[in-house]
């Protein structure tokens, strides 16, 4: 009895583990981001546990659903039939639409029909010939292989996105402390949202400090690159591609709510994480089932601080590589409806005005503006966290920070553009001449990749002599 129970548990775990491996491979093919083998290590225990439960259930119901002669001659085959049918029923009942009773009824009918059909098939010579695949020895060997693959996946490095392209070799002899580049793209943030551009509220104390320590462009202009793409998307992805070909580490982070096209953004980045998308792990069946059973709440990942937490984790991994890096962070838009976090929501609300009035019919324009400014302040707090983290990691003084913004519509007014790198550019500069984001990023990328001299491009007037 105990031997058969262990056989059922191991067989269920192996079959579920194999199903999880196949599902993960299919999801990796459909998921256009970088490939992290460590996810397999994280999800395998869940699949093994779920499979063990199916194996135990099959062991319990096997006497009622199978003949004694079949169980005695080929117990593994009978258990495998029940496990596979049970797993298929669970998937069918959870993934079909309709009332729970209807879904369970459909799953039960399909299970009975499948069980009878498989009994007839496996009673043939062909069916019995594959019975050895479900023997106790095969089950335990398969379990060991799955566990070994989990340990191996834990040790493997992240595989770059297929869109990343070729990575060149970095010549470390040029500089003991290479210059890095970080682009902060604030979707929908206009100049008149920020106090450093003269807005009457103190919405951006950290951004103001960056402007004081760097270069503030007062007249940023947009140069359309193509009819079907957003200029910022093309510029940032082209910058990533150029720097990666020069041996740089590249990573992109987005929290959605932006005009960026994800597929286009991926080009050039070894890693690209879109926090607004359902995570790769949550695209798999067993993690989804866990979320339903345990009532896990899907956290609001579309917050600036989440992007910065992810960015800092990536930056820490770069500390000992000795290679320059390019990091692009696409933050969410300050577009209605405005829903700042609780820590900033009431910061700019006048006395007697409630946040709920911004969502009334009609909305209170005073409340709407106050919540919009609170969202800008929330973004500013996240940028402050990033700057402090760069300082702690000793990256701040040799990292060029570019703060720009993507307009949410073609009629948007002037967008901010700030450049900070005290070691290379004059702090406190104010540029009133028309300057394009295209010119600044193209010049920076060409200079950092060693393909042009900074004195011969758009940055020559602000560079330290």
Coordinates of C-alpha atoms in Angstrom, one line a residue:
X1 CA 0.0 0.0 0.0
X2 CA 2.7 2.5 1.0
X3 CA 4.8 1.6 -2.1
X4 CA 1.8 2.3 -4.4
X5 CA 1.1 5.6 -2.6
X6 CA 4.7 6.8 -3.0
X7 CA 4.5 5.7 -6.7
X8 CA 1.3 7.8 -7.1
X9 CA 2.8 10.8 -5.4
X10 CA 6.1 10.6 -7.5
X11 CA 4.2 10.0 -10.7
X12 CA 1.9 12.9 -10.2
X13 CA 4.8 15.2 -9.4
X14 CA 6.7 14.2 -12.5
X15 CA 3.8 14.5 -14.8
X16 CA 2.9 18.0 -13.4
X17 CA 6.6 19.0 -13.5
X18 CA 6.9 18.0 -17.2
X19 CA 3.6 19.9 -17.9
X20 CA 5.1 23.0 -16.2
X21 CA 8.3 22.8 -18.2
X22 CA 6.4 22.6 -21.5
X23 CA 4.1 25.5 -20.4
X24 CA 7.1 27.6 -19.4
X25 CA 8.9 27.0 -22.7
X26 CA 5.8 28.0 -24.6
X27 CA 5.4 31.1 -22.5
X28 CA 9.1 32.0 -23.0
X29 CA 8.5 31.8 -26.8
X30 CA 5.5 34.1 -26.6
X31 CA 7.1 36.5 -24.0
X32 CA 9.3 38.9 -25.9
X33 CA 11.5 39.8 -23.0
X34 CA 14.8 38.5 -21.6
X35 CA 14.8 34.9 -20.4
X36 CA 15.5 34.2 -16.8
X37 CA 16.1 30.4 -16.1
X38 CA 15.8 31.1 -12.4
X39 CA 12.0 31.3 -12.8
X40 CA 12.0 27.5 -13.3
X41 CA 13.6 27.1 -9.9
X42 CA 10.9 29.3 -8.4
X43 CA 7.9 27.6 -9.9
X44 CA 8.9 23.9 -9.9
X45 CA 8.0 23.3 -6.2
X46 CA 4.4 24.5 -6.9
X47 CA 4.0 22.1 -9.9
X48 CA 5.5 19.2 -7.9
X49 CA 3.1 19.9 -5.0
X50 CA 0.1 20.2 -7.3
X51 CA 1.1 17.0 -9.1
X52 CA 1.5 15.2 -5.7
X53 CA -2.0 16.1 -4.8
X54 CA -3.3 14.8 -8.1
X55 CA -1.3 11.6 -7.5
X56 CA -2.8 11.1 -4.1
X57 CA -6.4 11.7 -5.4
X58 CA -5.7 9.2 -8.2
X59 CA -4.5 6.7 -5.6
X60 CA -7.7 7.2 -3.6
X61 CA -10.2 6.9 -6.5
X62 CA -8.3 4.2 -8.4
X63 CA -10.0 1.2 -6.8
X64 CA -13.4 2.6 -7.8
X65 CA -12.5 3.5 -11.4
X66 CA -10.2 0.7 -12.5
X67 CA -10.3 -3.1 -12.5
X68 CA -8.2 -5.0 -10.0
X69 CA -6.4 -7.0 -12.7
X70 CA -5.4 -3.8 -14.4
X71 CA -4.1 -2.3 -11.2
X72 CA -2.1 -5.3 -10.3
X73 CA -0.5 -5.8 -13.7
X74 CA 0.1 -2.1 -14.7
X75 CA -0.6 0.2 -11.7
X76 CA 1.5 3.0 -13.0
X77 CA -0.4 3.1 -16.3
X78 CA -3.8 3.3 -14.5
X79 CA -2.5 6.0 -12.1
X80 CA -1.1 8.0 -15.1
X81 CA -4.5 7.9 -16.8
X82 CA -6.3 9.2 -13.8
X83 CA -3.6 11.8 -13.1
X84 CA -3.7 13.2 -16.6
X85 CA -7.5 13.2 -16.7
X86 CA -7.7 14.8 -13.3
X87 CA -5.2 17.5 -14.4
X88 CA -7.1 18.1 -17.6
X89 CA -10.4 18.5 -15.6
X90 CA -8.9 21.1 -13.3
X91 CA -7.6 23.1 -16.2
X92 CA -10.9 22.8 -18.1
X93 CA -13.0 23.7 -15.1
X94 CA -11.0 26.8 -14.4
X95 CA -10.3 28.1 -17.9
X96 CA -13.8 27.8 -19.3
X97 CA -16.5 30.4 -19.0
X98 CA -19.9 30.0 -17.3
X99 CA -21.3 29.1 -13.9
X100 CA -19.0 26.9 -11.7
X101 CA -21.6 24.1 -11.6
X102 CA -21.8 24.1 -15.4
X103 CA -18.0 24.1 -15.7
X104 CA -17.6 21.2 -13.3
X105 CA -20.3 19.3 -15.1
X106 CA -18.6 19.7 -18.4
X107 CA -15.3 18.7 -16.9
X108 CA -16.8 15.6 -15.3
X109 CA -18.5 14.4 -18.5
X110 CA -15.2 15.0 -20.5
X111 CA -13.3 13.0 -17.8
X112 CA -15.6 10.0 -17.9
X113 CA -15.5 9.9 -21.7
X114 CA -11.7 10.3 -21.7
X115 CA -11.2 7.7 -19.1
X116 CA -13.3 5.1 -21.0
X117 CA -11.5 5.9 -24.3
X118 CA -8.0 5.6 -22.7
X119 CA -8.9 2.3 -21.1
X120 CA -9.8 0.9 -24.5
X121 CA -6.7 2.3 -26.1
X122 CA -4.2 1.2 -23.4
X123 CA -5.7 -2.3 -23.2
X124 CA -4.3 -2.9 -26.7
X125 CA -0.7 -4.1 -27.4
X126 CA 0.4 -0.6 -28.2
X127 CA -1.0 0.7 -24.9
X128 CA 0.6 -1.9 -22.8
X129 CA 4.0 -1.5 -24.5
X130 CA 4.3 2.0 -23.1
X131 CA 3.3 1.0 -19.6
X132 CA 6.9 0.9 -18.5
X133 CA 7.1 4.7 -18.9
X134 CA 5.0 5.0 -15.7
X135 CA 6.9 2.5 -13.6
X136 CA 8.1 3.5 -10.0
X137 CA 11.7 3.5 -11.2
X138 CA 10.9 5.9 -14.1
X139 CA 8.9 8.1 -11.8
X140 CA 11.6 8.5 -9.2
X141 CA 14.3 9.0 -11.9
X142 CA 12.2 11.7 -13.6
X143 CA 11.7 13.4 -10.2
X144 CA 15.5 13.5 -9.7
X145 CA 16.0 14.9 -13.2
X146 CA 13.5 17.7 -12.5
X147 CA 15.1 18.6 -9.3
X148 CA 18.5 18.6 -10.9
X149 CA 17.2 20.9 -13.7
X150 CA 15.9 23.2 -11.1
X151 CA 19.4 23.5 -9.5
X152 CA 21.0 24.0 -12.9
X153 CA 18.5 26.7 -13.8
X154 CA 19.3 28.5 -10.6
X155 CA 23.0 28.7 -11.6
X156 CA 22.4 29.9 -15.2
X157 CA 22.7 33.6 -16.1
X158 CA 19.9 35.6 -17.6
X159 CA 19.7 35.2 -21.4
X160 CA 19.3 38.5 -23.2
X161 CA 16.2 39.4 -25.1
X162 CA 16.2 38.1 -28.7
X163 CA 15.8 41.7 -29.8
X164 CA 19.0 42.8 -28.0
X165 CA 21.3 42.2 -30.9
X166 CA 25.0 41.6 -30.8
X167 CA 27.0 42.8 -27.8
X168 CA 30.5 44.1 -28.7
X169 CA 33.6 44.0 -26.6
X170 CA 34.2 46.9 -24.2
X171 CA 37.7 48.3 -24.2
X172 CA 38.4 48.8 -20.4
X173 CA 41.8 50.4 -21.1
X174 CA 40.1 53.7 -22.0
X175 CA 38.9 54.6 -18.5
X176 CA 39.2 53.2 -15.0
X177 CA 35.8 54.6 -14.2
X178 CA 33.6 54.4 -17.2
X179 CA 30.8 56.9 -17.8
X180 CA 27.3 55.5 -17.6
X181 CA 24.0 56.7 -19.0
X182 CA 20.5 56.7 -17.5
X183 CA 17.5 58.1 -19.3
X184 CA 14.4 58.9 -17.3
X185 CA 11.4 59.2 -19.6
X186 CA 8.4 60.8 -17.9
X187 CA 5.3 60.3 -20.0
X188 CA 3.1 63.3 -20.2
X189 CA 5.0 65.5 -17.8
X190 CA 5.1 69.0 -19.3
X191 CA 7.4 71.9 -18.4
X192 CA 4.7 73.7 -16.6
X193 CA 4.2 70.8 -14.2
X194 CA 7.6 71.2 -12.7
X195 CA 8.8 73.9 -10.3
X196 CA 12.2 74.2 -11.9
X197 CA 10.4 75.5 -15.0
X198 CA 8.5 78.1 -13.0
X199 CA 5.4 76.2 -11.8
X200 CA 4.0 77.8 -8.7
X201 CA 3.8 74.6 -6.6
X202 CA 6.9 72.8 -5.4
X203 CA 6.1 69.6 -7.3
X204 CA 9.6 68.5 -8.1
X205 CA 12.2 69.3 -5.4
X206 CA 14.6 66.4 -6.5
X207 CA 14.2 67.2 -10.2
X208 CA 14.9 70.9 -9.3
X209 CA 18.1 69.8 -7.7
X210 CA 19.2 67.8 -10.7
X211 CA 18.5 70.9 -12.9
X212 CA 20.7 73.0 -10.5
X213 CA 23.5 70.5 -10.8
X214 CA 23.2 70.0 -14.5
X215 CA 21.8 71.6 -17.7
X216 CA 18.2 72.8 -18.0
X217 CA 16.9 73.1 -21.6
X218 CA 14.2 75.8 -21.8
X219 CA 13.1 75.1 -25.4
X220 CA 13.0 71.4 -26.1
X221 CA 11.7 70.6 -29.5
X222 CA 10.4 67.4 -31.1
X223 CA 11.7 66.0 -34.3
X224 CA 9.4 63.3 -35.9
X225 CA 11.4 60.3 -36.9
X226 CA 8.8 58.2 -38.6
X227 CA 5.0 58.4 -39.0
X228 CA 4.4 55.1 -37.3
X229 CA 6.7 55.3 -34.2
X230 CA 7.1 57.6 -31.2
X231 CA 10.4 59.6 -31.4
X232 CA 11.3 58.8 -27.8
X233 CA 10.9 55.0 -28.4
X234 CA 13.1 55.1 -31.5
X235 CA 15.7 57.3 -29.9
X236 CA 16.0 55.2 -26.8
X237 CA 16.0 51.8 -28.5
X238 CA 18.6 53.1 -31.1
X239 CA 20.8 54.4 -28.2
X240 CA 20.6 51.0 -26.5
X241 CA 21.5 49.2 -29.7
X242 CA 24.5 51.4 -30.4
X243 CA 25.9 51.2 -26.8
X244 CA 25.3 47.4 -26.6
X245 CA 27.3 47.0 -29.8
X246 CA 30.1 48.9 -28.1
X247 CA 30.1 46.5 -25.2
X248 CA 27.8 48.2 -22.7
X249 CA 25.3 46.5 -20.4
X250 CA 21.8 47.6 -21.3
X251 CA 18.5 47.4 -19.5
X252 CA 15.0 48.9 -20.0
X253 CA 12.2 49.3 -17.5
X254 CA 8.7 50.4 -18.1
X255 CA 5.6 50.7 -16.0
X256 CA 3.2 51.2 -18.9
X257 CA 0.6 54.0 -19.3
X258 CA 3.0 55.4 -22.0
X259 CA 3.1 56.0 -25.7
X260 CA 6.0 53.6 -26.1
X261 CA 5.5 50.6 -28.3
X262 CA 6.8 47.6 -26.4
X263 CA 8.0 45.6 -29.3
X264 CA 10.0 48.5 -30.6
X265 CA 11.3 49.4 -27.2
X266 CA 12.9 45.9 -26.8
X267 CA 15.4 46.4 -29.5
X268 CA 18.9 46.9 -28.2
X269 CA 18.2 45.9 -24.6
X270 CA 19.7 42.8 -23.1
X271 CA 16.9 43.0 -20.5
X272 CA 13.6 44.7 -20.7
X273 CA 11.0 44.6 -18.0
X274 CA 7.5 45.9 -18.5
X275 CA 6.1 46.1 -15.0
X276 CA 2.6 46.9 -16.3
X277 CA 2.4 43.5 -18.0
X278 CA 1.4 40.4 -16.1
X279 CA 4.7 38.9 -14.9
X280 CA 6.0 35.8 -16.7
X281 CA 5.4 33.8 -13.5
X282 CA 1.8 34.8 -13.3
X283 CA 1.2 33.8 -16.9
X284 CA 1.6 30.1 -15.9
X285 CA -1.4 28.0 -14.8
X286 CA -0.3 26.8 -11.3
X287 CA 0.8 30.3 -10.1
X288 CA -2.6 31.6 -11.4
X289 CA -4.3 28.8 -9.5
X290 CA -2.4 29.6 -6.3
X291 CA -3.5 33.2 -6.7
X292 CA -7.2 32.2 -6.9
X293 CA -7.0 29.7 -4.0
X294 CA -5.1 32.0 -1.7
X295 CA -6.9 35.2 -2.8
X296 CA -3.6 36.9 -3.6
X297 CA -4.1 40.4 -4.7
X298 CA -2.2 41.5 -7.8
X299 CA -0.2 44.4 -6.5
X300 CA -0.3 47.8 -8.3
X301 CA 3.0 47.5 -10.1
X302 CA 2.4 50.7 -12.1
X303 CA 4.0 52.9 -9.5
X304 CA 7.2 54.9 -10.1
X305 CA 8.7 53.5 -6.9
X306 CA 8.3 49.9 -8.2
X307 CA 10.3 50.9 -11.3
X308 CA 13.0 52.4 -9.2
X309 CA 13.2 49.3 -6.9
X310 CA 13.7 47.2 -10.0
X311 CA 16.3 49.6 -11.4
X312 CA 18.3 49.7 -8.2
X313 CA 18.4 45.9 -8.0
X314 CA 19.8 45.8 -11.6
X315 CA 22.3 48.6 -10.7
X316 CA 23.6 46.6 -7.7
X317 CA 24.4 43.7 -10.1
X318 CA 26.5 46.1 -12.2
X319 CA 28.7 47.1 -9.3
X320 CA 31.4 44.5 -9.8
X321 CA 31.3 44.2 -13.6
X322 CA 33.6 47.1 -14.4
X323 CA 31.6 47.8 -17.6
X324 CA 29.5 50.9 -18.5
X325 CA 25.8 50.6 -18.5
X326 CA 22.8 52.2 -20.2
X327 CA 19.5 52.1 -18.2
X328 CA 16.3 53.4 -19.6
X329 CA 13.4 53.9 -17.2
X330 CA 9.9 54.7 -18.6
X331 CA 7.7 56.0 -15.9
X332 CA 3.9 56.3 -16.0
X333 CA 2.0 59.3 -17.3
X334 CA 0.5 62.1 -15.3
X335 CA -2.7 61.8 -17.3
X336 CA -6.3 61.6 -16.0
X337 CA -7.6 59.9 -14.0
X338 CA -5.0 60.9 -11.5
X339 CA -4.5 58.4 -8.7
X340 CA -1.5 59.2 -6.6
X341 CA -0.4 57.1 -3.7
X342 CA -1.9 57.8 -0.2
X343 CA 1.4 59.4 0.9
X344 CA 1.1 62.2 -1.7
X345 CA -2.6 62.4 -2.4
X346 CA -3.5 65.2 0.0
X347 CA -0.3 67.1 -0.4
X348 CA -1.7 69.8 -2.6
X349 CA -5.4 69.6 -1.9
X350 CA -6.7 73.0 -0.6
X351 CA -8.5 73.0 2.7
X352 CA -12.1 71.9 2.3
X353 CA -11.5 70.1 -1.1
X354 CA -11.6 66.3 -1.1
X355 CA -9.8 64.0 -3.5
X356 CA -13.1 62.3 -4.5
X357 CA -14.2 65.6 -6.1
X358 CA -11.7 64.9 -8.9
X359 CA -13.9 62.0 -10.0
X360 CA -17.2 63.7 -9.7
X361 CA -19.6 64.6 -12.5
X362 CA -18.5 67.2 -13.4
X363 CA -15.0 66.8 -11.8
X364 CA -13.7 69.6 -9.6
X365 CA -10.8 71.2 -11.6
X366 CA -9.1 72.3 -8.4
X367 CA -9.0 68.7 -7.1
X368 CA -8.0 67.3 -10.5
X369 CA -5.0 69.7 -10.7
X370 CA -4.0 68.9 -7.0
X371 CA -4.0 65.1 -7.7
X372 CA -2.1 65.7 -10.9
X373 CA 0.6 67.6 -9.0
X374 CA 0.6 64.9 -6.4
X375 CA 1.4 62.3 -9.1
X376 CA 4.3 64.5 -10.3
X377 CA 5.5 64.7 -6.7
X378 CA 5.3 60.9 -6.4
X379 CA 7.5 60.6 -9.5
X380 CA 9.9 63.1 -8.0
X381 CA 10.2 61.0 -4.8
X382 CA 11.0 57.9 -6.8
X383 CA 13.7 59.8 -8.8
X384 CA 15.1 61.0 -5.5
X385 CA 15.4 57.4 -4.3
X386 CA 17.2 56.5 -7.5
X387 CA 19.7 59.4 -7.1
X388 CA 20.4 58.4 -3.5
X389 CA 20.9 54.8 -4.5
X390 CA 23.3 55.9 -7.3
X391 CA 25.3 57.8 -4.7
X392 CA 25.5 54.8 -2.3
X393 CA 26.7 52.6 -5.2
X394 CA 29.3 55.2 -6.2
X395 CA 27.7 55.6 -9.6
X396 CA 26.3 59.1 -9.3
X397 CA 29.4 61.2 -10.3
X398 CA 30.3 59.2 -13.3
X399 CA 26.7 58.7 -14.6
X400 CA 25.0 61.0 -17.1
X401 CA 21.3 61.5 -16.1
X402 CA 18.9 62.5 -18.9
X403 CA 15.4 63.5 -17.8
X404 CA 13.0 63.9 -20.7
X405 CA 9.3 63.4 -21.3
X406 CA 7.1 61.9 -24.0
X407 CA 4.0 64.0 -25.0
X408 CA 0.7 62.1 -24.7
X409 CA -0.7 63.9 -27.7
X410 CA 0.8 65.9 -30.7
X411 CA -0.5 69.2 -29.3
X412 CA 1.3 68.9 -26.0
X413 CA 3.2 72.0 -24.9
X414 CA 7.0 72.2 -24.2
X415 CA 8.4 69.1 -22.6
X416 CA 11.2 69.1 -20.0
X417 CA 14.7 68.2 -20.8
X418 CA 17.4 68.1 -18.1
X419 CA 21.0 66.7 -18.4
X420 CA 23.2 66.1 -15.3
X421 CA 26.8 65.0 -15.3
X422 CA 29.0 67.3 -13.2
X423 CA 32.2 65.7 -14.3
X424 CA 31.5 66.5 -18.0
X425 CA 29.0 69.4 -18.2
X426 CA 28.8 72.8 -16.6
X427 CA 26.4 72.8 -13.6
X428 CA 23.6 75.4 -13.5
X429 CA 23.6 76.0 -17.3
X430 CA 20.3 77.3 -18.8
X431 CA 20.0 76.7 -22.6
X432 CA 17.3 78.9 -24.2
X433 CA 18.1 77.9 -27.8
X434 CA 15.8 75.3 -29.4
X435 CA 17.2 71.9 -28.5
X436 CA 15.9 68.5 -29.6
X437 CA 15.9 65.3 -27.5
X438 CA 17.0 63.6 -30.7
X439 CA 20.1 65.8 -30.9
X440 CA 21.1 65.4 -27.3
X441 CA 20.6 61.6 -27.2
X442 CA 22.3 61.0 -30.6
X443 CA 25.3 63.1 -29.5
X444 CA 25.6 61.4 -26.2
X445 CA 25.3 57.9 -27.7
X446 CA 27.9 58.7 -30.4
X447 CA 30.3 60.2 -27.9
X448 CA 30.0 57.4 -25.3
X449 CA 30.3 54.8 -28.0
X450 CA 33.5 56.4 -29.1
X451 CA 32.2 57.2 -32.6
X452 CA 32.3 61.0 -32.3
X453 CA 33.9 63.8 -30.3
X454 CA 31.7 65.7 -27.9
X455 CA 33.2 69.0 -29.0
X456 CA 31.8 68.5 -32.5
X457 CA 28.1 67.9 -31.6
X458 CA 25.1 69.5 -29.9
X459 CA 26.7 69.3 -26.5
X460 CA 29.9 71.3 -27.2
X461 CA 28.5 74.6 -25.8
X462 CA 27.8 73.2 -22.3
X463 CA 30.8 70.8 -21.8
X464 CA 33.4 71.7 -19.2
X465 CA 36.5 73.1 -20.7

